[in-house]
CSV table of C-alpha atoms and ligand atoms in Angstrom, one decimal:
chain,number,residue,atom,x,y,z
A,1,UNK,CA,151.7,119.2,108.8
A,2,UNK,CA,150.2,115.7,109.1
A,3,UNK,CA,148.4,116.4,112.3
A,4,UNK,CA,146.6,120.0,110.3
A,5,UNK,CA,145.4,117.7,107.7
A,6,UNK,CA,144.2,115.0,110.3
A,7,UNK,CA,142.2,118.1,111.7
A,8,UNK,CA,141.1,119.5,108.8
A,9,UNK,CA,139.6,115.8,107.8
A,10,UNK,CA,138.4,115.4,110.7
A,11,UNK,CA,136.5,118.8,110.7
A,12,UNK,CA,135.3,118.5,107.4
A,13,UNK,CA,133.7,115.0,108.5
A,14,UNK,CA,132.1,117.2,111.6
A,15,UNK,CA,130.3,119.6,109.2
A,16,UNK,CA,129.3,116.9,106.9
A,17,UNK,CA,127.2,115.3,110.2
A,18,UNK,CA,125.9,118.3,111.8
A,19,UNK,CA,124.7,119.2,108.0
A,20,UNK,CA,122.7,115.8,108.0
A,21,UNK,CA,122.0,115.8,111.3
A,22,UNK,CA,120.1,119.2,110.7
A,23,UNK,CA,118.6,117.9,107.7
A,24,UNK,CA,117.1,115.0,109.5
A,25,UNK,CA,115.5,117.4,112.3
A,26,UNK,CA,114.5,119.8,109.7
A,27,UNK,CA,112.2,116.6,108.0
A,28,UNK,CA,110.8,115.5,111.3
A,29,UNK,CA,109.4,118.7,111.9
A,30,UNK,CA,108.6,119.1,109.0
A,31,UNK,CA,106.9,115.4,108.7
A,32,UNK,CA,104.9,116.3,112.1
A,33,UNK,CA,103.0,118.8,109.9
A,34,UNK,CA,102.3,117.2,106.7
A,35,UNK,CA,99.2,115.5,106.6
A,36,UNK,CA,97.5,118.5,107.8
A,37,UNK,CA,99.0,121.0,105.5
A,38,UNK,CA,97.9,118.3,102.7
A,39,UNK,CA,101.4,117.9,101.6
A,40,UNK,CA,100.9,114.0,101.7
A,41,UNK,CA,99.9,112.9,97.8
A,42,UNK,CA,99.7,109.3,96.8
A,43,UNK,CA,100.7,108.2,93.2
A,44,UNK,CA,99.5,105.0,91.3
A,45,UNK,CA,101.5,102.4,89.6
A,46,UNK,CA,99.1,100.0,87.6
A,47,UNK,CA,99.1,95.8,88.2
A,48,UNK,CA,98.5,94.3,85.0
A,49,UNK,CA,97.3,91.4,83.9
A,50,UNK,CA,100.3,89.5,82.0
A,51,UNK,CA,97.9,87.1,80.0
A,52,UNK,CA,95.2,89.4,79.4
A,53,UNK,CA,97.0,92.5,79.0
A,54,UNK,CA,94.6,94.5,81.2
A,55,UNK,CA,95.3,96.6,84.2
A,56,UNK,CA,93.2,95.3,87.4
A,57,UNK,CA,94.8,97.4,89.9
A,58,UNK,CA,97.0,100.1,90.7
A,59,UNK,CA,99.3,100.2,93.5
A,60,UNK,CA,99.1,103.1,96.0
A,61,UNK,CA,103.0,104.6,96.8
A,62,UNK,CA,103.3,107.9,99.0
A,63,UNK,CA,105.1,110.9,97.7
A,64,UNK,CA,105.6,114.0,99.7
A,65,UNK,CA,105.4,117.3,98.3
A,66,UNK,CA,107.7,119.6,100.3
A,67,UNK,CA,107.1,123.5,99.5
A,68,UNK,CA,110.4,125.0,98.1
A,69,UNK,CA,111.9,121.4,97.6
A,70,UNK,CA,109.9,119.3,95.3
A,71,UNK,CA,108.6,116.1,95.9
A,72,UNK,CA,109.9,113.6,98.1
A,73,UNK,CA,110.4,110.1,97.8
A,74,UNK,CA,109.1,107.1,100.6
A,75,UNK,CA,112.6,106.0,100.3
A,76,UNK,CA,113.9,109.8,101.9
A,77,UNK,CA,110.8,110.2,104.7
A,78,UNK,CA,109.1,106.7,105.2
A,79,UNK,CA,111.5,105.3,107.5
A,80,UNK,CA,111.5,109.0,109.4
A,81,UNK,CA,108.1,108.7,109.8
A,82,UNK,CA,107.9,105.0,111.5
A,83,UNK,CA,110.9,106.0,114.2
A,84,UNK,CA,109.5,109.2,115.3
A,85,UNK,CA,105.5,107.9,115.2
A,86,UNK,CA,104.2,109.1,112.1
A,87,UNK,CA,103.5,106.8,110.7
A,88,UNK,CA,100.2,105.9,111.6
A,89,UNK,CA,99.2,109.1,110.6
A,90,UNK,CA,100.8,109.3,107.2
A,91,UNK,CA,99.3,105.4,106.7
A,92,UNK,CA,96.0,106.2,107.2
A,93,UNK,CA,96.0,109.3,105.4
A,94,UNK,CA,97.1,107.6,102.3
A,95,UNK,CA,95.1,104.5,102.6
A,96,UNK,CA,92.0,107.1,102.9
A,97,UNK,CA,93.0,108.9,99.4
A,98,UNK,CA,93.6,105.8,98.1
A,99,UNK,CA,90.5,104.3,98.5
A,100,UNK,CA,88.6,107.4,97.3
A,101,UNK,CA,90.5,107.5,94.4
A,102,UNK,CA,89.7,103.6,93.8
A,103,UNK,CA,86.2,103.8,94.5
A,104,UNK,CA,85.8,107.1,92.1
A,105,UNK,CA,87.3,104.4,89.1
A,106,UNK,CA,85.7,102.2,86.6
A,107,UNK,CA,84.2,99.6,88.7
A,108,UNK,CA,86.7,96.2,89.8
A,109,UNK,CA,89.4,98.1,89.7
A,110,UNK,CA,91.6,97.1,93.3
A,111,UNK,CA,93.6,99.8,94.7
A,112,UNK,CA,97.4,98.2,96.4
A,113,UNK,CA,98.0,99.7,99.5
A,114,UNK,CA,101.5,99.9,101.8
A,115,UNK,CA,101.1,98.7,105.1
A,116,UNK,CA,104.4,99.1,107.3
A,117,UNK,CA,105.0,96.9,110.6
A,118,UNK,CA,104.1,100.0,112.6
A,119,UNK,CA,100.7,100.4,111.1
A,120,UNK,CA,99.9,96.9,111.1
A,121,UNK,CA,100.6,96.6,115.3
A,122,UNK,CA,98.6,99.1,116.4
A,123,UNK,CA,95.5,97.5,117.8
A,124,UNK,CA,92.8,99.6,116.0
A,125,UNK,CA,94.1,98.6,112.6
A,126,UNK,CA,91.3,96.4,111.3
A,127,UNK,CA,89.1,99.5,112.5
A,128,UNK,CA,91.0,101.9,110.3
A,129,UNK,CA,90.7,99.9,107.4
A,130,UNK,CA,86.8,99.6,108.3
A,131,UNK,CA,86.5,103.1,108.7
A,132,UNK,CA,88.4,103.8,105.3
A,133,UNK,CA,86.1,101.2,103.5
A,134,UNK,CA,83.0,102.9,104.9
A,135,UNK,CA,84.0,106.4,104.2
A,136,UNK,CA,85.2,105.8,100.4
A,137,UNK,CA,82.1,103.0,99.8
A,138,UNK,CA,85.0,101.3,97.9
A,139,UNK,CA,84.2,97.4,98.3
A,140,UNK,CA,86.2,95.5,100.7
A,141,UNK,CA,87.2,93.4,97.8
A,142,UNK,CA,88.9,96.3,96.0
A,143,UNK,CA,91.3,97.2,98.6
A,144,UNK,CA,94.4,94.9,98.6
A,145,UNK,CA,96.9,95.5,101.2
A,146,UNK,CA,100.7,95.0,100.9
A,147,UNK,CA,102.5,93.6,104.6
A,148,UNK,CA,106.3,93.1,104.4
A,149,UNK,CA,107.7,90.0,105.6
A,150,UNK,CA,109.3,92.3,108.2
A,151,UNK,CA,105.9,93.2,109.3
A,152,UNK,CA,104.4,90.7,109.9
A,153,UNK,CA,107.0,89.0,111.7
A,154,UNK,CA,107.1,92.0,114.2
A,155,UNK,CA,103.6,91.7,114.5
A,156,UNK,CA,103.6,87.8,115.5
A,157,UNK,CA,101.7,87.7,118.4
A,158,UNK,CA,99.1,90.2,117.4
A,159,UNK,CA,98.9,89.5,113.5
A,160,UNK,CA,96.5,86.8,113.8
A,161,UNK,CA,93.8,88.8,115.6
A,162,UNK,CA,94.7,91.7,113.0
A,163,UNK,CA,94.7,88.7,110.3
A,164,UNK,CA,91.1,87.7,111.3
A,165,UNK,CA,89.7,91.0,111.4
A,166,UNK,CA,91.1,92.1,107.9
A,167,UNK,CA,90.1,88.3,106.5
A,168,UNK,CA,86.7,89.3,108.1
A,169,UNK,CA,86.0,92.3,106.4
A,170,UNK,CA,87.1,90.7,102.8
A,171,UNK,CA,90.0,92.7,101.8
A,172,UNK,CA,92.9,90.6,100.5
A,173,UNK,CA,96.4,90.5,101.6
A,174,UNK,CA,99.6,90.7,99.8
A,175,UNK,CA,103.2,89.7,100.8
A,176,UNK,CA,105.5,92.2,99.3
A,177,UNK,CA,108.8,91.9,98.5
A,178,UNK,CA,108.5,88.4,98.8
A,179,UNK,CA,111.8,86.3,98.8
A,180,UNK,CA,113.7,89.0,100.4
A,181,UNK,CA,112.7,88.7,103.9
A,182,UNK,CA,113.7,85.9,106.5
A,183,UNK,CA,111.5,82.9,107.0
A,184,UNK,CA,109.4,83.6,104.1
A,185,UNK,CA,108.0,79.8,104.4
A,186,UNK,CA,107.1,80.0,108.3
A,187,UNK,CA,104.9,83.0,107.3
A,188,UNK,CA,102.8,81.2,104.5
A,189,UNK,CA,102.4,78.4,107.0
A,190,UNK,CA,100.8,80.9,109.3
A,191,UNK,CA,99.3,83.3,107.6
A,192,UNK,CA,96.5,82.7,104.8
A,193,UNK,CA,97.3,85.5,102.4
A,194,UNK,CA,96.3,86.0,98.9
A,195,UNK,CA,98.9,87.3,96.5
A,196,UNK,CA,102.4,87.4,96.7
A,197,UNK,CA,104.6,90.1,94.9
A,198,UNK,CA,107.8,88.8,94.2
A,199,UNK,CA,110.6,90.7,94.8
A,200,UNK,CA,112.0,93.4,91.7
A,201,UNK,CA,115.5,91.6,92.7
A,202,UNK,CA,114.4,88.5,91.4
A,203,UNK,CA,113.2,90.4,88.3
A,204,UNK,CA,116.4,92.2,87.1
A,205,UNK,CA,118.5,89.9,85.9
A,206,UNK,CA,115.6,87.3,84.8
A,207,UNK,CA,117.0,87.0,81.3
A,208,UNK,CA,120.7,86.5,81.8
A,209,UNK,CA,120.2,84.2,85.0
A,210,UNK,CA,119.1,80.6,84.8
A,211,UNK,CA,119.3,80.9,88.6
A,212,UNK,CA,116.7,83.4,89.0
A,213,UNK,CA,114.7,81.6,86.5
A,214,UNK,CA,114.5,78.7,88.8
A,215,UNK,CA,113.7,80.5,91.8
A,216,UNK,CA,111.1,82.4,90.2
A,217,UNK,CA,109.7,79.7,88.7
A,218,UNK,CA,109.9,78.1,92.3
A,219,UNK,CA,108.2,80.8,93.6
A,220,UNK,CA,105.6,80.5,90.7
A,221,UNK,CA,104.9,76.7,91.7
A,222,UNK,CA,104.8,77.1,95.6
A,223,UNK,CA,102.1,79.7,95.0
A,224,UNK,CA,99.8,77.3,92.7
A,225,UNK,CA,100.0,74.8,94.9
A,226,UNK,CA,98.9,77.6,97.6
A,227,UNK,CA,96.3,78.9,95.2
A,228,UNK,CA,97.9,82.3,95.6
A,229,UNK,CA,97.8,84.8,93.0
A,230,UNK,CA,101.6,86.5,92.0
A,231,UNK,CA,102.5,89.5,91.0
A,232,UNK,CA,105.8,90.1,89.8
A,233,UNK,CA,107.8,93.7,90.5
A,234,UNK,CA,110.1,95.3,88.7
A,235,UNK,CA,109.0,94.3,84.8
A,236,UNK,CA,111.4,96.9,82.6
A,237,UNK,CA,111.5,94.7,79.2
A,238,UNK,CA,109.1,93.3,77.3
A,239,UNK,CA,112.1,90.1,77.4
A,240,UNK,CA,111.0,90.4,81.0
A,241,UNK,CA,107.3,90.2,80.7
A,242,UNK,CA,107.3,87.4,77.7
A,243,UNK,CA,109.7,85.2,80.1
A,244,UNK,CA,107.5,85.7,83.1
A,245,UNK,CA,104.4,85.3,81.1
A,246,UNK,CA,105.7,81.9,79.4
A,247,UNK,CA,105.9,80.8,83.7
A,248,UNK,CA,102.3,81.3,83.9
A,249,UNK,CA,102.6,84.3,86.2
A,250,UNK,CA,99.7,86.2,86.2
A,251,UNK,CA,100.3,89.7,87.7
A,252,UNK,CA,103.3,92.1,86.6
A,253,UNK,CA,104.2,96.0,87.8
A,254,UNK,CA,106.6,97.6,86.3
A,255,UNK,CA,108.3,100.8,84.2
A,256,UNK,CA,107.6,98.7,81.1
A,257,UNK,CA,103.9,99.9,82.0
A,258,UNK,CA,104.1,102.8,83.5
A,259,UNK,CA,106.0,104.4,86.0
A,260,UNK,CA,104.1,105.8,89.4
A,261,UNK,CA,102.0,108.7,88.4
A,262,UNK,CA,100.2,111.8,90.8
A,263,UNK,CA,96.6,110.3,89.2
A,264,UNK,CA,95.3,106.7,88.8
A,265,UNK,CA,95.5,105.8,84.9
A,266,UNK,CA,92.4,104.5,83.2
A,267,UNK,CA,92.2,100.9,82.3
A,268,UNK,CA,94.0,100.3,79.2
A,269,UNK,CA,95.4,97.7,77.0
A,270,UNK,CA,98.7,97.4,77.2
A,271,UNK,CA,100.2,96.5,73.6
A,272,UNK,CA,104.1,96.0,73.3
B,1,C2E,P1,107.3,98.7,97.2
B,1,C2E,O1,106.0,98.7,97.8
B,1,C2E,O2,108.0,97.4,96.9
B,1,C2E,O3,107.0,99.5,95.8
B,1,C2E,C1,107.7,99.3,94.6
B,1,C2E,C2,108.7,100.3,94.4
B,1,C2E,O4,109.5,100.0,93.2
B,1,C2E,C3,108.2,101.7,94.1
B,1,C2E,O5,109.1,102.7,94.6
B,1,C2E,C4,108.1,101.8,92.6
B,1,C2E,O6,108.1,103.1,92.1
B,1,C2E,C5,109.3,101.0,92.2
B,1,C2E,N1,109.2,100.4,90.9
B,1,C2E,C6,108.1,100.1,90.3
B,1,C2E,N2,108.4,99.5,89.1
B,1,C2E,C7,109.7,99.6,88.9
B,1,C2E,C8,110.6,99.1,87.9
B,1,C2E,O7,110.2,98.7,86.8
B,1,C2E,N3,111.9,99.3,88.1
B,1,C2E,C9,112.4,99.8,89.3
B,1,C2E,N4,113.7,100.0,89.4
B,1,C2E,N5,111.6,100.2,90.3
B,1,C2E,C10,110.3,100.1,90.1
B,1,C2E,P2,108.7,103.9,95.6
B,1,C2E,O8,107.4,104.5,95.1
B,1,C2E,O9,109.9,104.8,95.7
B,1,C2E,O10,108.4,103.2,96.9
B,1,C2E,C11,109.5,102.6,97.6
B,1,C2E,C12,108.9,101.8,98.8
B,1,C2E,O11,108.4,102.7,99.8
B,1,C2E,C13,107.8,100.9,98.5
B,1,C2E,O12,108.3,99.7,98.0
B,1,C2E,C14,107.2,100.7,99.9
B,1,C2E,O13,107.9,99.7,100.6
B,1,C2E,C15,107.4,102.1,100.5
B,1,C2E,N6,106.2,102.8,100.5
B,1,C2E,C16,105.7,103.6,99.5
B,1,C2E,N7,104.5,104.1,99.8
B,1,C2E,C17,104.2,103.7,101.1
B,1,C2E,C18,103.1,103.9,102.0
B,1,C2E,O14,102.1,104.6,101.7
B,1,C2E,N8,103.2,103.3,103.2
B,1,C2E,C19,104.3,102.5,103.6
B,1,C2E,N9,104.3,102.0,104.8
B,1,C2E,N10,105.3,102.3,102.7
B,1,C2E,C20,105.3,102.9,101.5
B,2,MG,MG1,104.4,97.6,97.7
B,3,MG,MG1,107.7,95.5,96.6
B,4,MG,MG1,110.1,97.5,98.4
């Protein structure tokens, strides 16, 4: 009796993998065929200004809409797409709609744009940005792009040529995720960037802990001193955004806005 159960476990285990395994080939063939069937859309999630109560940017996030399933979210296809190669292809898709979209906005607004550790190695990247400035006549100014820790770390030995060439064609960089990553510090020692976004982590639990009030407000000093602009993630409360506000951080993100939407949203005041 014990060893039919142990089977029968054991077989419904099997089934469970093979139907994930097939799953997972079904979206990398799929993936392989999405930017040209157009299925790739990108959605906008304003930056706001947390003293003036203006939007200045919106932040770019990729969404895949699968026929007969609905759209998809990074979190279910992004990592797919960097392990079997697609993401270069994916990455420069979006950045292109992106900057389009930006460019066809009231002008100053910036346009936040995703840059994985694959993208961001390849040794035409400073070219693909060019090219996506020069297609969408968006100024360089306007495009803001968004490296994890991760990938610039990865990137070490070729990021400071790719660093000089995006520095020389004015757009600015953004740490994201900041705090979660290893070495933060050795990073900002290397690398001149120009905004960080702190981590939504740090965010969450702002009003309960004095802890993450310290580190945040850490954070908050380090990048003065740096003369870095921050932009902090995650803002769900208006408790949030007062406390965050109060710290003198400039930038916020956040549901308490607006959540990411298929079309950029005008620049409004946001009263709460
Ligand atoms: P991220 O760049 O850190 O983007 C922030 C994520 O937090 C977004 O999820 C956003 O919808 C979500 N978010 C925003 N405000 C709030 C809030 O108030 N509360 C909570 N709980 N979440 C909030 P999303 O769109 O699912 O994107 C997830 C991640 O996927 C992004 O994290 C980014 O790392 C990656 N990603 C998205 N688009 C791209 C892309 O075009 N290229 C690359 N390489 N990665 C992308
Ligand atoms: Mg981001
Ligand atoms: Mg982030
Ligand atoms: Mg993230």
């Amino acid at each position: 009796l014990a060893k039919g159960r142990g089977r029968a476990r054991y077989e419904i285990f099997d089934d469970d993998l093979r139907t994930r395994i097939h799953q997972r080939l079904d979206s990398e063939l799929a993936l392989r065929d999405a930017v040209e069937l157009g299925e790739i859309e990108t959605w906008y999630q304003p930056i706001v200004d947390l003293q003036q109560n203006t939007v200045v940017a919106t932040e770019a996030l990729a969404r895949w809409r699968r026929p007969a399933r609905g759209v998809i979210q990074p979190g279910d296809f992004i990592a797919i797409a960097e392990e079997v190669g697609l993401i270069k292809q994916i990455g420069t898709e979006v950045l292109g709609q992106a900057c389009r979209a930006a460019n066809a906005l009231e002008r100053g607004m910036a346009v936040s744009v995703n840059v994985s550790a694959r993208q961001f190695v390849q040794d035409d990247f400073g070219q693909v940005v060019k090219r996506a400035l020069d297609e969408s006549g968006l100024p360089p100014e306007q495009l803001w792009l968004e490296l994890t820790e991760s990938a610039v770390l990865e990137a070490i030995d070729s990021a400071a040529k790719t660093f000089q060439e995006l520095r020389g064609l004015g757009v600015r960089l953004a740490i994201d995720d900041f705090g979660t990553g290893y070495s933060s510090f050795t990073h900002l020692r290397a690398f001149t960037v120009d905004l960080l976004k702190i981590d939504l982590t740090f965010i969450r639990d702002l009003e309960r802990s004095q802890h993450d009030r310290a580190i945040v407000e850490g954070i908050l000093r380090l990048a003065d001193s740096l003369h870095v602009d921050v932009v902090a993630e995650g803002i769900e409360t208006t408790n949030q955004r007062d406390l965050l506000k109060a710290m003198g951080c400039r930038f916020g993100q956040g549901y308490l806005f607006s959540k990411p939407a298929p079309s950029v949203q005008p620049m409004v005041q946001f009263v709460h």
